[in-house]
Coordinates of C-alpha atoms in Angstrom, one line a residue:
X1 CA 33.9 -8.2 28.7
X2 CA 33.6 -11.1 27.6
X3 CA 31.2 -11.4 24.3
X4 CA 32.5 -14.3 23.1
X5 CA 33.5 -14.7 19.5
X6 CA 31.3 -15.3 16.6
X7 CA 31.1 -18.3 14.3
X8 CA 28.1 -18.1 12.2
X9 CA 26.7 -15.9 10.0
X10 CA 25.4 -13.6 9.5
X11 CA 27.8 -11.9 11.1
X12 CA 27.1 -8.2 10.3
X13 CA 23.3 -9.3 12.3
X14 CA 25.1 -11.2 14.5
X15 CA 27.7 -8.5 15.8
X16 CA 24.5 -6.2 15.7
X17 CA 22.5 -7.8 18.3
X18 CA 25.8 -8.6 20.3
X19 CA 26.8 -4.9 20.5
X20 CA 23.1 -3.5 21.1
X21 CA 22.7 -5.9 23.8
X22 CA 25.2 -4.5 25.4
X23 CA 24.1 -1.3 25.2
X24 CA 20.4 -1.5 26.3
X25 CA 21.8 -3.4 29.5
X26 CA 24.1 -0.5 30.4
X27 CA 27.4 -2.0 29.8
X28 CA 28.2 1.0 27.9
X29 CA 25.6 3.9 29.3
X30 CA 24.8 7.0 27.5
X31 CA 27.7 9.3 26.8
X32 CA 30.0 6.4 26.7
X33 CA 32.3 5.8 24.2
X34 CA 32.7 2.2 22.7
X35 CA 36.2 0.9 22.3
X36 CA 37.9 0.8 18.2
X37 CA 36.8 -1.2 15.7
X38 CA 40.7 -2.6 15.7
X39 CA 39.4 -3.9 20.2
X40 CA 35.8 -4.8 19.0
X41 CA 36.9 -7.0 16.4
X42 CA 39.1 -8.9 18.3
X43 CA 36.7 -8.8 21.1
X44 CA 34.2 -10.7 18.9
X45 CA 35.7 -12.2 16.5
X46 CA 35.4 -11.0 13.3
X47 CA 36.9 -8.8 10.8
X48 CA 36.7 -4.7 11.1
X49 CA 34.5 -3.8 8.2
X50 CA 31.9 -6.8 9.9
X51 CA 32.2 -4.2 13.2
X52 CA 32.2 -1.5 10.9
X53 CA 28.2 -2.1 8.9
X54 CA 27.3 -2.9 12.8
X55 CA 28.2 0.0 14.3
X56 CA 26.3 1.4 11.2
X57 CA 23.3 -0.4 11.8
X58 CA 24.0 1.0 15.5
X59 CA 24.4 4.5 14.2
X60 CA 20.8 3.6 11.9
X61 CA 18.6 3.0 15.1
X62 CA 20.1 5.5 16.7
X63 CA 21.6 4.0 19.9
X64 CA 25.5 5.6 18.8
X65 CA 27.2 8.7 17.5
X66 CA 30.0 9.1 15.0
X67 CA 31.9 12.2 16.5
X68 CA 34.6 13.0 13.6
X69 CA 38.2 12.5 15.5
X70 CA 36.8 11.7 18.6
X71 CA 35.3 7.7 18.5
X72 CA 31.6 6.8 18.4
X73 CA 29.7 7.8 21.0
X74 CA 26.3 6.3 22.8
X75 CA 23.3 8.2 22.4
X76 CA 20.4 5.6 23.4
X77 CA 19.7 2.7 25.6
X78 CA 17.0 2.0 23.9
X79 CA 16.4 2.1 19.3
X80 CA 14.0 4.2 18.0
X81 CA 11.2 3.3 15.8
X82 CA 10.1 3.4 12.7
X83 CA 7.0 5.1 11.3
X84 CA 5.3 1.3 10.5
X85 CA 6.4 -0.2 13.9
X86 CA 5.0 2.5 16.0
X87 CA 1.7 2.0 14.0
X88 CA 1.7 -1.3 15.3
X89 CA 2.0 -0.7 18.8
X90 CA -0.3 1.8 18.8
X91 CA -3.9 0.9 19.9
X92 CA -6.2 0.4 16.7
X93 CA -8.3 4.0 18.3
X94 CA -5.7 6.1 19.3
X95 CA -4.6 5.2 15.2
X96 CA -8.8 5.8 13.7
X97 CA -8.5 9.0 15.6
X98 CA -5.8 10.4 14.4
X99 CA -6.7 8.7 11.0
X100 CA -10.4 10.6 11.4
X101 CA -8.4 14.2 11.7
X102 CA -6.3 13.1 8.3
X103 CA -9.0 11.5 6.1
X104 CA -12.3 14.2 6.0
X105 CA -9.9 16.8 5.5
X106 CA -9.1 14.4 2.5
X107 CA -12.8 13.9 1.5
X108 CA -12.5 17.8 1.2
X109 CA -10.2 17.9 -0.3
X110 CA -10.9 15.0 -3.0
X111 CA -14.3 17.2 -3.6
X112 CA -13.1 19.9 -4.7
X113 CA -9.9 17.9 -7.0
X114 CA -11.8 15.3 -8.7
X115 CA -11.3 14.0 -11.8
X116 CA -13.2 12.3 -14.2
X117 CA -10.4 9.3 -13.9
X118 CA -11.1 9.4 -10.1
X119 CA -15.1 9.9 -10.4
X120 CA -14.8 6.3 -12.1
X121 CA -11.6 5.0 -9.9
X122 CA -15.0 5.8 -6.7
X123 CA -17.5 4.4 -8.7
X124 CA -15.1 1.0 -9.2
X125 CA -14.6 0.9 -5.5
X126 CA -17.6 1.4 -4.4
X127 CA -18.8 -1.2 -6.7
X128 CA -16.2 -3.7 -5.2
X129 CA -17.1 -3.2 -1.6
X130 CA -20.8 -4.7 -2.5
X131 CA -19.2 -7.2 -4.0
X132 CA -16.7 -7.7 -0.6
X133 CA -20.5 -8.5 0.9
X134 CA -20.5 -11.5 -0.3
X135 CA -16.8 -12.6 0.8
X136 CA -15.2 -13.1 4.2
X137 CA -14.3 -10.5 6.9
X138 CA -10.4 -10.0 5.7
X139 CA -12.6 -9.5 2.2
X140 CA -14.9 -7.3 3.1
X141 CA -12.4 -5.0 5.1
X142 CA -9.6 -5.2 1.5
X143 CA -12.9 -3.7 -0.1
X144 CA -13.9 -1.0 3.0
X145 CA -10.0 0.2 2.6
X146 CA -9.4 0.4 -0.3
X147 CA -12.8 2.6 -1.0
X148 CA -11.5 5.2 0.9
X149 CA -7.8 5.1 -0.4
X150 CA -9.2 5.6 -3.4
X151 CA -11.3 8.9 -1.3
X152 CA -7.6 10.0 -0.5
X153 CA -6.1 9.4 -3.6
X154 CA -9.1 12.0 -5.1
X155 CA -7.1 14.5 -2.7
X156 CA -4.4 14.9 -5.1
X157 CA -1.6 15.0 -2.3
X158 CA 0.9 12.6 -2.2
X159 CA 1.9 13.0 1.7
X160 CA -2.1 12.2 2.1
X161 CA -2.1 9.7 0.2
X162 CA 1.4 8.3 1.4
X163 CA -0.6 9.4 4.9
X164 CA -3.0 6.9 4.6
X165 CA -0.7 4.4 3.3
X166 CA 0.8 4.2 6.7
X167 CA -1.9 3.7 8.2
X168 CA -3.4 1.2 6.5
X169 CA -2.1 -1.6 7.7
X170 CA -2.4 -0.9 11.4
X171 CA -6.1 -0.2 10.9
X172 CA -6.9 -3.8 8.5
X173 CA -6.3 -5.8 11.6
X174 CA -7.7 -4.5 14.2
X175 CA -11.3 -3.8 11.6
X176 CA -11.5 -7.7 11.1
X177 CA -11.6 -7.9 14.8
X178 CA -13.8 -5.3 15.7
X179 CA -16.4 -6.6 12.6
X180 CA -15.8 -10.8 14.1
X181 CA -16.6 -9.0 18.0
X182 CA -19.6 -7.1 17.3
X183 CA -21.3 -9.4 14.7
X184 CA -22.1 -5.9 12.7
X185 CA -22.1 -8.7 8.9
X186 CA -23.9 -11.5 10.7
X187 CA -27.8 -9.5 9.9
X188 CA -25.9 -6.6 7.4
X189 CA -23.3 -8.2 5.2
X190 CA -22.8 -5.0 3.2
X191 CA -22.6 -2.9 6.5
X192 CA -21.7 0.6 6.0
X193 CA -23.1 0.1 1.9
X194 CA -25.2 3.2 2.0
X195 CA -23.1 5.3 4.4
X196 CA -19.8 4.9 1.9
X197 CA -22.2 5.4 -1.1
X198 CA -23.4 9.0 0.4
X199 CA -19.8 9.9 0.5
X200 CA -19.1 8.3 -2.7
X201 CA -21.5 10.7 -4.4
X202 CA -21.1 14.0 -2.2
X203 CA -17.2 13.4 -3.2
X204 CA -18.0 13.4 -7.5
X205 CA -20.5 16.2 -7.1
X206 CA -17.9 18.1 -5.9
X207 CA -19.9 18.9 -2.5
X208 CA -16.7 19.4 0.4
X209 CA -19.3 19.9 3.4
X210 CA -21.0 16.4 2.6
X211 CA -18.1 14.3 1.7
X212 CA -16.5 15.8 4.9
X213 CA -19.6 15.4 6.9
X214 CA -20.6 11.6 5.5
X215 CA -16.9 10.2 6.0
X216 CA -16.5 12.0 9.8
X217 CA -19.9 10.6 10.9
X218 CA -19.0 7.2 9.3
X219 CA -15.9 7.2 11.4
X220 CA -16.8 8.7 14.7
X221 CA -19.5 5.4 14.8
X222 CA -16.7 3.3 14.2
X223 CA -14.1 4.8 16.6
X224 CA -16.6 4.6 19.0
X225 CA -17.3 1.4 18.7
X226 CA -14.0 1.3 18.9
X227 CA -13.7 2.6 22.7
X228 CA -16.3 0.3 23.6
X229 CA -15.0 -2.7 22.3

C-alpha cells in the first residue's frame, strides 16, 4: 500500500487524514483489520504514538473500533457527523419544523414557570428587538432569536435551553436570507412586532394556552414562507 511518508506537521492530523482516506475509498472494507501500529508507523513514516492518536481520532469519528487482544477493525466507511454539523447540512425548513415542536412547548412551560427575573428579561429582549428595527437584517434576526431564547430560558428546562442553542445558528442565516428574499422588512422594519409582543405578554401573565398559540401562529407563518421561498 503506497501511502507515502509524511514529512510536514501536524503529523497526527496528516496521519488521521491519510488513514481515513484509505478507509473511505474502500482499501480497508468494513470488518477488515487494520495493520498493527508498528506497520502503520513505518508505512507513514511517523512514530507509534502518532499512529495511536490517529487511530483514536478515527475511533471518535466512528470509523474504527479497537477490540481487546484482537486489533483495530473498520466498522464504517463514512464518519459520523456531530449534531451541529447535521443541523448545518439540513434544510432550514426541516430544522424549523423541529424547532416549532420544541419551542411551542417551551413557551407553554415558560408561562407556567416564569419568575420575576424572567419577566424583566423578556421586557429587555422585546425592547432590543424593537430597537433592532433600525438595524440591518442580521442584527434584527439576532435580536429576534435572542427574544425567543429568553422565552425558552423562562421554561427552566436546561435540555430545552441547550436544544434551542443548537438550533439557533442553523436558523440564523436562513432567516436572514428569507427576509432579504421576500423583502419582509421593506414596509415593516419591525416585522412581527405585535406577534412577539403578544407572546411576551402571554408568558408574563402566565397564560400557557395563549403563549403556545401565539408562538405556534408566528412560527407556522414563517415556516410557510420558508417552504415557498
